[in-house]
PDB file of C-alpha atoms and ligand atoms in Angstrom:
ATOM      1  CA  MET A 946     -32.251  10.708 -18.100  1.00 52.00           C
ATOM      2  CA  ASP A 947     -31.207  14.312 -17.409  1.00 60.00           C
ATOM      3  CA  ALA A 948     -27.675  14.869 -18.801  1.00 65.00           C
ATOM      4  CA  GLY A 949     -27.308  17.884 -16.513  1.00 75.00           C
ATOM      5  CA  ILE A 950     -26.525  20.634 -19.029  1.00 78.00           C
ATOM      6  CA  SER A 951     -28.728  21.734 -21.928  1.00 81.00           C
ATOM      7  CA  PRO A 952     -27.143  22.761 -25.242  1.00 81.00           C
ATOM      8  CA  GLY A 953     -25.785  26.310 -24.987  1.00 82.00           C
ATOM      9  CA  GLN A 954     -25.969  26.323 -21.214  1.00 86.00           C
ATOM     10  CA  SER A 955     -22.767  26.812 -19.170  1.00 86.00           C
ATOM     11  CA  PRO A 956     -21.948  24.476 -16.297  1.00 84.00           C
ATOM     12  CA  ALA A 957     -22.763  25.819 -12.844  1.00 88.00           C
ATOM     13  CA  PRO A 958     -19.778  27.517 -11.129  1.00 88.00           C
ATOM     14  CA  GLN A 959     -19.753  24.890  -8.376  1.00 92.00           C
ATOM     15  CA  ASP A 960     -19.549  22.135 -11.012  1.00 90.00           C
ATOM     16  CA  PHE A 961     -16.625  23.922 -12.657  1.00 90.00           C
ATOM     17  CA  ALA A 962     -14.920  24.229  -9.281  1.00 92.00           C
ATOM     18  CA  GLN A 963     -15.480  20.556  -8.551  1.00 93.00           C
ATOM     19  CA  ILE A 964     -14.185  19.404 -11.932  1.00 94.00           C
ATOM     20  CA  PHE A 965     -11.084  21.608 -11.509  1.00 92.00           C
ATOM     21  CA  ARG A 966     -10.462  19.950  -8.146  1.00 91.00           C
ATOM     22  CA  LEU A 967     -10.755  16.525  -9.777  1.00 94.00           C
ATOM     23  CA  ILE A 968      -8.478  17.455 -12.695  1.00 95.00           C
ATOM     24  CA  GLY A 969      -5.865  18.942 -10.374  1.00 94.00           C
ATOM     25  CA  GLY A 970      -5.923  16.121  -7.836  1.00 94.00           C
ATOM     26  CA  TYR A 971      -2.442  15.057  -8.944  1.00 95.00           C
ATOM     27  CA  ARG A 972      -1.036  18.347  -7.633  1.00 96.00           C
ATOM     28  CA  ILE A 973      -2.307  17.644  -4.155  1.00 96.00           C
ATOM     29  CA  SER A 974      -0.955  14.096  -4.406  1.00 96.00           C
ATOM     30  CA  GLN A 975       2.517  15.343  -5.314  1.00 97.00           C
ATOM     31  CA  ALA A 976       2.474  18.076  -2.664  1.00 97.00           C
ATOM     32  CA  LEU A 977       1.577  15.436  -0.119  1.00 97.00           C
ATOM     33  CA  ARG A 978       4.377  13.208  -1.328  1.00 97.00           C
ATOM     34  CA  VAL A 979       6.940  16.021  -1.048  1.00 98.00           C
ATOM     35  CA  ALA A 980       5.734  16.821   2.470  1.00 98.00           C
ATOM     36  CA  VAL A 981       6.192  13.195   3.518  1.00 98.00           C
ATOM     37  CA  GLU A 982       9.560  12.799   1.739  1.00 97.00           C
ATOM     38  CA  LEU A 983      10.818  15.932   3.542  1.00 98.00           C
ATOM     39  CA  GLY A 984       9.350  14.679   6.830  1.00 98.00           C
ATOM     40  CA  ILE A 985       7.359  17.916   7.318  1.00 98.00           C
ATOM     41  CA  PRO A 986       4.611  16.236   9.436  1.00 98.00           C
ATOM     42  CA  ASP A 987       7.274  14.803  11.760  1.00 98.00           C
ATOM     43  CA  HIS A 988       9.132  18.105  11.998  1.00 98.00           C
ATOM     44  CA  LEU A 989       5.849  19.722  13.100  1.00 98.00           C
ATOM     45  CA  ALA A 990       4.917  16.963  15.560  1.00 97.00           C
ATOM     46  CA  ALA A 991       6.183  18.907  18.584  1.00 97.00           C
ATOM     47  CA  GLY A 992       4.386  22.123  17.595  1.00 97.00           C
ATOM     48  CA  PRO A 993       4.268  24.964  15.047  1.00 98.00           C
ATOM     49  CA  ARG A 994       7.441  26.051  13.265  1.00 98.00           C
ATOM     50  CA  HIS A 995       8.479  28.905  11.013  1.00 98.00           C
ATOM     51  CA  CYS A 996       8.790  28.139   7.309  1.00 98.00           C
ATOM     52  CA  ASP A 997      12.438  29.328   7.164  1.00 98.00           C
ATOM     53  CA  ASP A 998      13.314  27.067  10.084  1.00 98.00           C
ATOM     54  CA  LEU A 999      11.669  24.121   8.296  1.00 98.00           C
ATOM     55  CA  ALA A1000      13.558  25.015   5.109  1.00 98.00           C
ATOM     56  CA  THR A1001      16.879  24.843   6.987  1.00 98.00           C
ATOM     57  CA  THR A1002      15.936  21.547   8.659  1.00 98.00           C
ATOM     58  CA  THR A1003      14.840  19.907   5.414  1.00 98.00           C
ATOM     59  CA  GLY A1004      17.471  21.495   3.130  1.00 98.00           C
ATOM     60  CA  SER A1005      14.775  23.133   1.010  1.00 98.00           C
ATOM     61  CA  HIS A1006      14.482  26.380  -0.946  1.00 98.00           C
ATOM     62  CA  ALA A1007      12.627  28.558   1.580  1.00 98.00           C
ATOM     63  CA  PRO A1008      10.386  30.617  -0.761  1.00 98.00           C
ATOM     64  CA  THR A1009       9.287  27.491  -2.646  1.00 98.00           C
ATOM     65  CA  LEU A1010       8.759  25.549   0.545  1.00 98.00           C
ATOM     66  CA  TYR A1011       6.550  28.427   1.747  1.00 98.00           C
ATOM     67  CA  ARG A1012       4.372  27.998  -1.358  1.00 98.00           C
ATOM     68  CA  LEU A1013       4.159  24.268  -0.746  1.00 98.00           C
ATOM     69  CA  LEU A1014       3.169  24.770   2.901  1.00 98.00           C
ATOM     70  CA  ARG A1015       0.434  27.244   1.948  1.00 98.00           C
ATOM     71  CA  PHE A1016      -0.850  24.800  -0.651  1.00 97.00           C
ATOM     72  CA  LEU A1017      -0.951  22.058   1.994  1.00 98.00           C
ATOM     73  CA  ALA A1018      -2.803  24.455   4.286  1.00 98.00           C
ATOM     74  CA  GLY A1019      -5.359  24.925   1.502  1.00 96.00           C
ATOM     75  CA  ALA A1020      -5.727  21.147   1.368  1.00 95.00           C
ATOM     76  CA  GLY A1021      -6.534  21.068   5.093  1.00 97.00           C
ATOM     77  CA  LEU A1022      -3.292  19.409   6.207  1.00 98.00           C
ATOM     78  CA  LEU A1023      -1.593  22.441   7.807  1.00 98.00           C
ATOM     79  CA  ASP A1024      -2.644  25.683   9.484  1.00 98.00           C
ATOM     80  CA  GLU A1025      -0.719  28.923   8.986  1.00 98.00           C
ATOM     81  CA  THR A1026      -1.118  29.982  12.620  1.00 97.00           C
ATOM     82  CA  SER A1027       0.762  33.287  12.151  1.00 97.00           C
ATOM     83  CA  PRO A1028       2.634  34.623   9.106  1.00 97.00           C
ATOM     84  CA  LYS A1029       4.948  31.869   7.814  1.00 98.00           C
ATOM     85  CA  GLN A1030       4.355  29.808  10.967  1.00 98.00           C
ATOM     86  CA  PHE A1031       2.780  26.387  10.311  1.00 98.00           C
ATOM     87  CA  ALA A1032       1.113  23.745  12.484  1.00 98.00           C
ATOM     88  CA  LEU A1033      -0.316  20.323  11.716  1.00 98.00           C
ATOM     89  CA  THR A1034      -4.085  19.983  11.558  1.00 98.00           C
ATOM     90  CA  PRO A1035      -5.574  16.723  12.944  1.00 97.00           C
ATOM     91  CA  LEU A1036      -5.753  15.501   9.328  1.00 96.00           C
ATOM     92  CA  GLY A1037      -2.125  16.460   8.699  1.00 97.00           C
ATOM     93  CA  SER A1038      -1.094  14.558  11.857  1.00 97.00           C
ATOM     94  CA  THR A1039      -2.119  11.312  10.185  1.00 95.00           C
ATOM     95  CA  LEU A1040       0.921  11.764   7.912  1.00 97.00           C
ATOM     96  CA  ARG A1041       3.436  11.435  10.743  1.00 97.00           C
ATOM     97  CA  ALA A1042       5.851   8.539  10.341  1.00 95.00           C
ATOM     98  CA  ASP A1043       6.112   7.861  14.077  1.00 92.00           C
ATOM     99  CA  ILE A1044       2.485   6.851  14.731  1.00 93.00           C
ATOM    100  CA  PRO A1045       1.252   3.232  14.802  1.00 88.00           C
ATOM    101  CA  ALA A1046       0.369   1.868  11.349  1.00 85.00           C
ATOM    102  CA  SER A1047       1.580   5.114   9.777  1.00 92.00           C
ATOM    103  CA  ILE A1048       0.236   5.842   6.324  1.00 94.00           C
ATOM    104  CA  CYS A1049       3.623   7.230   5.204  1.00 96.00           C
ATOM    105  CA  PRO A1050       4.716   4.059   3.353  1.00 96.00           C
ATOM    106  CA  VAL A1051       1.455   4.185   1.369  1.00 96.00           C
ATOM    107  CA  VAL A1052       2.169   7.770   0.337  1.00 97.00           C
ATOM    108  CA  ARG A1053       5.731   6.882  -0.593  1.00 97.00           C
ATOM    109  CA  LEU A1054       4.684   3.790  -2.605  1.00 97.00           C
ATOM    110  CA  TRP A1055       1.625   5.074  -4.448  1.00 96.00           C
ATOM    111  CA  LEU A1056       3.334   8.356  -5.320  1.00 97.00           C
ATOM    112  CA  SER A1057       6.766   6.876  -6.072  1.00 96.00           C
ATOM    113  CA  GLU A1058       8.249   7.545  -9.502  1.00 96.00           C
ATOM    114  CA  SER A1059       7.526   3.956 -10.538  1.00 97.00           C
ATOM    115  CA  HIS A1060       3.822   4.061  -9.672  1.00 97.00           C
ATOM    116  CA  TRP A1061       3.413   7.633 -10.850  1.00 97.00           C
ATOM    117  CA  GLN A1062       4.808   6.748 -14.259  1.00 97.00           C
ATOM    118  CA  SER A1063       2.642   3.653 -14.590  1.00 97.00           C
ATOM    119  CA  TRP A1064      -0.528   5.685 -13.933  1.00 97.00           C
ATOM    120  CA  SER A1065       0.469   7.983 -16.787  1.00 97.00           C
ATOM    121  CA  HIS A1066       0.112   4.870 -19.004  1.00 98.00           C
ATOM    122  CA  LEU A1067      -3.484   4.230 -17.928  1.00 97.00           C
ATOM    123  CA  LEU A1068      -4.787   5.131 -21.382  1.00 98.00           C
ATOM    124  CA  HIS A1069      -2.615   2.377 -22.902  1.00 98.00           C
ATOM    125  CA  SER A1070      -3.978  -0.062 -20.358  1.00 96.00           C
ATOM    126  CA  VAL A1071      -7.596   0.780 -21.072  1.00 98.00           C
ATOM    127  CA  GLN A1072      -7.036   0.593 -24.840  1.00 98.00           C
ATOM    128  CA  THR A1073      -5.132  -2.697 -24.841  1.00 98.00           C
ATOM    129  CA  GLY A1074      -5.960  -4.483 -21.594  1.00 93.00           C
ATOM    130  CA  GLN A1075      -2.220  -4.671 -20.840  1.00 92.00           C
ATOM    131  CA  HIS A1076      -0.687  -3.717 -17.518  1.00 94.00           C
ATOM    132  CA  ALA A1077       0.268  -0.037 -17.378  1.00 97.00           C
ATOM    133  CA  PHE A1078       3.125  -0.828 -14.979  1.00 97.00           C
ATOM    134  CA  ASP A1079       4.663  -3.387 -17.350  1.00 97.00           C
ATOM    135  CA  HIS A1080       4.217  -1.022 -20.288  1.00 98.00           C
ATOM    136  CA  ALA A1081       5.914   1.851 -18.447  1.00 98.00           C
ATOM    137  CA  HIS A1082       8.814  -0.154 -17.031  1.00 98.00           C
ATOM    138  CA  GLY A1083       9.194  -3.164 -19.298  1.00 98.00           C
ATOM    139  CA  THR A1084       8.761  -5.530 -16.365  1.00 97.00           C
ATOM    140  CA  GLY A1085       6.127  -6.623 -13.842  1.00 96.00           C
ATOM    141  CA  VAL A1086       5.818  -4.929 -10.489  1.00 96.00           C
ATOM    142  CA  PHE A1087       7.228  -7.806  -8.408  1.00 97.00           C
ATOM    143  CA  ASP A1088      10.280  -8.233 -10.673  1.00 96.00           C
ATOM    144  CA  TYR A1089      10.769  -4.477 -10.501  1.00 97.00           C
ATOM    145  CA  LEU A1090      10.633  -4.575  -6.700  1.00 97.00           C
ATOM    146  CA  ARG A1091      13.257  -7.324  -6.609  1.00 96.00           C
ATOM    147  CA  GLU A1092      15.706  -4.935  -8.308  1.00 96.00           C
ATOM    148  CA  ASP A1093      14.894  -1.937  -6.112  1.00 97.00           C
ATOM    149  CA  ALA A1094      15.601  -2.656  -2.451  1.00 96.00           C
ATOM    150  CA  GLU A1095      14.402   0.727  -1.183  1.00 96.00           C
ATOM    151  CA  LEU A1096      11.074   0.564  -3.009  1.00 97.00           C
ATOM    152  CA  SER A1097      10.678  -3.058  -1.959  1.00 97.00           C
ATOM    153  CA  ALA A1098      11.048  -2.035   1.703  1.00 96.00           C
ATOM    154  CA  ILE A1099       8.419   0.672   1.164  1.00 96.00           C
ATOM    155  CA  PHE A1100       6.099  -1.851  -0.546  1.00 97.00           C
ATOM    156  CA  ASN A1101       6.396  -4.354   2.300  1.00 95.00           C
ATOM    157  CA  ALA A1102       5.868  -1.623   4.892  1.00 94.00           C
ATOM    158  CA  THR A1103       2.740  -0.562   2.969  1.00 95.00           C
ATOM    159  CA  MET A1104       1.398  -4.114   3.167  1.00 94.00           C
ATOM    160  CA  THR A1105       2.147  -4.268   6.881  1.00 92.00           C
ATOM    161  CA  THR A1106       0.341  -0.950   7.388  1.00 91.00           C
ATOM    162  CA  SER A1107      -2.747  -2.099   5.499  1.00 91.00           C
ATOM    163  CA  SER A1108      -2.735  -5.432   7.364  1.00 93.00           C
ATOM    164  CA  ALA A1109      -2.462  -3.639  10.692  1.00 90.00           C
ATOM    165  CA  ARG A1110      -5.578  -1.660   9.851  1.00 89.00           C
ATOM    166  CA  LEU A1111      -7.542  -4.835   9.094  1.00 91.00           C
ATOM    167  CA  ALA A1112      -6.184  -7.089  11.833  1.00 90.00           C
ATOM    168  CA  ASN A1113      -8.803  -6.437  14.511  1.00 90.00           C
ATOM    169  CA  ALA A1114     -11.688  -6.830  12.062  1.00 94.00           C
ATOM    170  CA  LEU A1115     -10.187 -10.072  10.760  1.00 94.00           C
ATOM    171  CA  LEU A1116      -9.926 -11.587  14.242  1.00 95.00           C
ATOM    172  CA  LYS A1117     -13.404 -10.382  15.151  1.00 95.00           C
ATOM    173  CA  HIS A1118     -15.221 -11.626  12.063  1.00 96.00           C
ATOM    174  CA  TYR A1119     -13.454 -14.871  11.128  1.00 95.00           C
ATOM    175  CA  ASP A1120     -13.463 -17.901  13.384  1.00 95.00           C
ATOM    176  CA  PHE A1121      -9.972 -19.418  13.279  1.00 95.00           C
ATOM    177  CA  HIS A1122     -10.709 -21.964  16.020  1.00 94.00           C
ATOM    178  CA  GLY A1123      -9.964 -25.593  15.163  1.00 93.00           C
ATOM    179  CA  ILE A1124      -7.147 -24.724  12.745  1.00 96.00           C
ATOM    180  CA  GLY A1125      -3.937 -26.505  13.734  1.00 96.00           C
ATOM    181  CA  ARG A1126      -1.672 -25.225  10.979  1.00 96.00           C
ATOM    182  CA  ILE A1127      -2.299 -22.252   8.714  1.00 97.00           C
ATOM    183  CA  VAL A1128      -0.330 -21.032   5.692  1.00 97.00           C
ATOM    184  CA  ASP A1129      -0.302 -17.409   4.601  1.00 97.00           C
ATOM    185  CA  ILE A1130       0.347 -17.431   0.850  1.00 98.00           C
ATOM    186  CA  GLY A1131       2.078 -14.215  -0.259  1.00 98.00           C
ATOM    187  CA  GLY A1132       2.052 -13.194   3.383  1.00 97.00           C
ATOM    188  CA  GLY A1133       4.656 -10.440   3.008  1.00 96.00           C
ATOM    189  CA  HIS A1134       6.512  -9.740   6.245  1.00 95.00           C
ATOM    190  CA  GLY A1135       4.023 -11.773   8.293  1.00 95.00           C
ATOM    191  CA  PHE A1136       1.903  -9.182  10.080  1.00 94.00           C
ATOM    192  CA  THR A1137      -1.433 -10.903   9.413  1.00 95.00           C
ATOM    193  CA  LEU A1138      -0.138 -14.378  10.194  1.00 96.00           C
ATOM    194  CA  THR A1139       1.568 -13.396  13.443  1.00 95.00           C
ATOM    195  CA  THR A1140      -1.553 -11.470  14.509  1.00 94.00           C
ATOM    196  CA  ILE A1141      -3.632 -14.648  14.070  1.00 96.00           C
ATOM    197  CA  LEU A1142      -1.023 -16.833  15.785  1.00 96.00           C
ATOM    198  CA  ALA A1143      -0.740 -14.415  18.707  1.00 94.00           C
ATOM    199  CA  ASP A1144      -4.505 -14.717  19.182  1.00 95.00           C
ATOM    200  CA  HIS A1145      -4.449 -18.546  18.943  1.00 95.00           C
ATOM    201  CA  PRO A1146      -1.577 -19.759  21.123  1.00 93.00           C
ATOM    202  CA  THR A1147      -1.580 -23.411  20.001  1.00 94.00           C
ATOM    203  CA  MET A1148      -1.803 -22.754  16.260  1.00 96.00           C
ATOM    204  CA  GLN A1149       1.229 -23.317  14.002  1.00 96.00           C
ATOM    205  CA  GLY A1150       1.864 -21.097  10.983  1.00 96.00           C
ATOM    206  CA  VAL A1151       3.771 -20.983   7.721  1.00 96.00           C
ATOM    207  CA  LEU A1152       4.707 -17.716   6.119  1.00 97.00           C
ATOM    208  CA  PHE A1153       5.160 -18.174   2.364  1.00 98.00           C
ATOM    209  CA  ASP A1154       6.291 -15.456  -0.043  1.00 97.00           C
ATOM    210  CA  LEU A1155       9.076 -14.735  -2.518  1.00 97.00           C
ATOM    211  CA  PRO A1156      12.514 -15.534  -1.007  1.00 97.00           C
ATOM    212  CA  ASP A1157      13.732 -11.928  -0.943  1.00 95.00           C
ATOM    213  CA  VAL A1158      10.479 -10.846   0.733  1.00 96.00           C
ATOM    214  CA  VAL A1159      10.403 -13.431   3.542  1.00 95.00           C
ATOM    215  CA  ALA A1160      14.044 -12.534   4.227  1.00 94.00           C
ATOM    216  CA  GLY A1161      12.690  -9.371   5.875  1.00 91.00           C
ATOM    217  CA  ALA A1162       9.892 -11.083   7.838  1.00 92.00           C
ATOM    218  CA  SER A1163       9.226 -10.244  11.468  1.00 87.00           C
ATOM    219  CA  LEU A1164       7.907 -12.882  13.870  1.00 87.00           C
ATOM    220  CA  GLU A1165       8.306 -10.626  16.897  1.00 84.00           C
ATOM    221  CA  ALA A1166       4.598 -10.751  17.799  1.00 80.00           C
ATOM    222  CA  ILE A1167       4.852 -14.483  18.510  1.00 80.00           C
ATOM    223  CA  GLY A1168       8.334 -14.443  19.982  1.00 82.00           C
ATOM    224  CA  GLY A1169      10.235 -15.935  17.028  1.00 80.00           C
ATOM    225  CA  THR A1170      10.245 -19.073  14.930  1.00 79.00           C
ATOM    226  CA  ASN A1171       8.935 -21.674  17.418  1.00 87.00           C
ATOM    227  CA  ARG A1172       5.417 -21.593  16.022  1.00 93.00           C
ATOM    228  CA  CYS A1173       6.047 -20.254  12.560  1.00 95.00           C
ATOM    229  CA  GLU A1174       8.014 -21.657   9.671  1.00 95.00           C
ATOM    230  CA  ILE A1175       9.211 -19.286   6.976  1.00 96.00           C
ATOM    231  CA  ILE A1176       9.330 -20.617   3.415  1.00 97.00           C
ATOM    232  CA  GLY A1177      10.499 -18.714   0.339  1.00 97.00           C
ATOM    233  CA  GLY A1178       9.139 -19.701  -3.076  1.00 98.00           C
ATOM    234  CA  SER A1179       6.748 -18.857  -5.858  1.00 98.00           C
ATOM    235  CA  PHE A1180       3.042 -19.678  -5.698  1.00 98.00           C
ATOM    236  CA  PHE A1181       3.188 -20.267  -9.448  1.00 98.00           C
ATOM    237  CA  GLU A1182       5.325 -23.352  -8.763  1.00 98.00           C
ATOM    238  CA  THR A1183       3.920 -24.798  -5.551  1.00 97.00           C
ATOM    239  CA  VAL A1184       2.718 -23.808  -2.095  1.00 97.00           C
ATOM    240  CA  PRO A1185       3.479 -25.422   1.297  1.00 97.00           C
ATOM    241  CA  ALA A1186       1.598 -28.634   2.130  1.00 94.00           C
ATOM    242  CA  ASP A1187      -0.008 -30.060   5.280  1.00 91.00           C
ATOM    243  CA  ALA A1188      -2.164 -27.174   6.340  1.00 95.00           C
ATOM    244  CA  ASP A1189      -5.712 -26.933   7.660  1.00 94.00           C
ATOM    245  CA  ALA A1190      -6.227 -23.506   6.147  1.00 95.00           C
ATOM    246  CA  TYR A1191      -4.693 -21.193   3.558  1.00 96.00           C
ATOM    247  CA  ILE A1192      -4.898 -17.419   3.512  1.00 96.00           C
ATOM    248  CA  LEU A1193      -4.572 -15.449   0.272  1.00 97.00           C
ATOM    249  CA  LYS A1194      -4.985 -11.860   1.363  1.00 96.00           C
ATOM    250  CA  GLN A1195      -4.654  -9.193  -1.321  1.00 96.00           C
ATOM    251  CA  ILE A1196      -3.174 -11.714  -3.746  1.00 98.00           C
ATOM    252  CA  ILE A1197      -5.651 -12.651  -6.467  1.00 97.00           C
ATOM    253  CA  HIS A1198      -6.380  -9.057  -7.480  1.00 95.00           C
ATOM    254  CA  ASP A1199      -2.749  -8.699  -8.623  1.00 94.00           C
ATOM    255  CA  TRP A1200      -3.091 -11.252 -11.420  1.00 94.00           C
ATOM    256  CA  ASP A1201      -5.131 -11.968 -14.541  1.00 92.00           C
ATOM    257  CA  ASP A1202      -7.586 -14.880 -14.632  1.00 95.00           C
ATOM    258  CA  ASP A1203      -5.122 -17.497 -15.946  1.00 96.00           C
ATOM    259  CA  GLN A1204      -2.491 -16.569 -13.373  1.00 96.00           C
ATOM    260  CA  SER A1205      -5.095 -16.508 -10.596  1.00 98.00           C
ATOM    261  CA  LEU A1206      -6.259 -19.984 -11.604  1.00 98.00           C
ATOM    262  CA  ALA A1207      -2.662 -21.229 -11.573  1.00 98.00           C
ATOM    263  CA  ILE A1208      -2.227 -19.980  -7.996  1.00 98.00           C
ATOM    264  CA  LEU A1209      -5.557 -21.425  -6.844  1.00 97.00           C
ATOM    265  CA  ARG A1210      -4.805 -24.782  -8.519  1.00 97.00           C
ATOM    266  CA  ASN A1211      -1.536 -25.003  -6.603  1.00 97.00           C
ATOM    267  CA  VAL A1212      -3.414 -24.405  -3.361  1.00 96.00           C
ATOM    268  CA  ARG A1213      -6.067 -26.931  -4.392  1.00 95.00           C
ATOM    269  CA  VAL A1214      -3.437 -29.607  -5.000  1.00 94.00           C
ATOM    270  CA  GLN A1215      -2.243 -29.231  -1.406  1.00 93.00           C
ATOM    271  CA  CYS A1216      -5.849 -29.267  -0.124  1.00 87.00           C
ATOM    272  CA  GLN A1217      -6.748 -32.591  -1.733  1.00 79.00           C
ATOM    273  CA  ASP A1218      -6.132 -34.724   1.348  1.00 68.00           C
ATOM    274  CA  MET A1219      -7.868 -32.261   3.587  1.00 72.00           C
ATOM    275  CA  LEU A1220     -10.950 -31.946   1.384  1.00 68.00           C
ATOM    276  CA  GLY A1221     -11.050 -35.506   0.147  1.00 62.00           C
ATOM    277  CA  PHE A1222     -11.054 -34.829  -3.578  1.00 53.00           C
ATOM    278  CA  CYS A1223      -8.541 -35.067  -6.383  1.00 43.00           C
TER     279      CYS A1223
HETATM  280  C1  SAM B1681      -0.390  -7.071  -2.452  1.00 87.25           C
HETATM  281  S1  SAM B1681       0.851  -7.940  -1.552  1.00 87.25           S
HETATM  282  C2  SAM B1681      -0.103  -8.684  -0.234  1.00 87.25           C
HETATM  283  C3  SAM B1681       0.762  -9.044   0.937  1.00 87.25           C
HETATM  284  C4  SAM B1681      -0.007  -9.612   2.136  1.00 87.25           C
HETATM  285  N1  SAM B1681      -0.766 -10.797   1.798  1.00 87.25           N
HETATM  286  C5  SAM B1681      -0.925  -8.564   2.707  1.00 87.25           C
HETATM  287  O1  SAM B1681      -2.133  -8.659   2.553  1.00 87.25           O
HETATM  288  O2  SAM B1681      -0.408  -7.609   3.312  1.00 87.25           O
HETATM  289  C6  SAM B1681       1.143  -9.339  -2.644  1.00 87.25           C
HETATM  290  C7  SAM B1681       2.197 -10.287  -2.079  1.00 87.25           C
HETATM  291  O3  SAM B1681       2.366 -11.345  -3.018  1.00 87.25           O
HETATM  292  C8  SAM B1681       3.743 -11.667  -3.037  1.00 87.25           C
HETATM  293  N2  SAM B1681       4.081 -12.353  -4.291  1.00 87.25           N
HETATM  294  C9  SAM B1681       4.150 -11.825  -5.540  1.00 87.25           C
HETATM  295  N3  SAM B1681       4.476 -12.778  -6.432  1.00 87.25           N
HETATM  296  C10 SAM B1681       4.633 -13.932  -5.726  1.00 87.25           C
HETATM  297  C11 SAM B1681       4.959 -15.258  -6.090  1.00 87.25           C
HETATM  298  N4  SAM B1681       5.205 -15.600  -7.377  1.00 87.25           N
HETATM  299  N5  SAM B1681       5.005 -16.204  -5.118  1.00 87.25           N
HETATM  300  C12 SAM B1681       4.761 -15.888  -3.813  1.00 87.25           C
HETATM  301  N6  SAM B1681       4.431 -14.623  -3.407  1.00 87.25           N
HETATM  302  C13 SAM B1681       4.375 -13.657  -4.360  1.00 87.25           C
HETATM  303  C14 SAM B1681       4.424 -10.322  -2.902  1.00 87.25           C
HETATM  304  O4  SAM B1681       5.775 -10.428  -2.527  1.00 87.25           O
HETATM  305  C15 SAM B1681       3.547  -9.649  -1.865  1.00 87.25           C
HETATM  306  O5  SAM B1681       4.003  -9.894  -0.565  1.00 87.25           O
END
């Protein structure tokens, strides 16, 4: 197989450029995070603005903000329409907080201090098989979230955003007919469950997640609690009974094999009657 470069031969300039882009990707990530934290995409939603004006609005150091905005323009998120005047590009508009299923919570979660630090421990993870997050913070991600209300809100909003993006495909490609009662295990704030219930008016639902998570659940899409019970608990202990179907969406990937088996066994126990095995 061709390794690409012969001994003594220099890499092609375009390969160098590409590898530099890959190495420096973290700079773009952080620039993007700062833009979202300062609300730059929202401040530009109504049209182009001067850098100094944006600096006043966001309480930033104007010359440094100018460098950031030019960097973001280089990344294709902004246009410098006239000197020091910036506008959103269509790509940059996707970072607005006020659009449906905004990606802002994802930016704020993935690039938060806690996640950023854990990625800097990736080498440890690869060498030991241990979780980088636990190594960086001395605790697992869900225990960490319990202690940090602001990050927890961002995490749950991220899950709602990702569920909103999948909802139509889920309803289109899975046949939920015939299910009388469905339980969403680790269902977060309930977006997926209420989307399914809204589409199936006679179905009953149970939203199950950690107590502090379900405390923030929204059942607005189905008009409240008439058709949906909310239960707080841990899927490592037990899961709600008497259901025709269980959803575990974006759950198993969070855990190692033993933990995943423990969760699935707890679901299996509740399925025994339904499936006729023990
Ligand atoms: C990656 S999120 C997925 C959320 C939701 N299913 C979705 O797809 O948007 C994992 C969920 O598992 C929940 N979770 C973590 N540990 C749990 C536990 N021991 N018992 C119940 N839920 C738990 C979290 O609170 C979170 O809502």
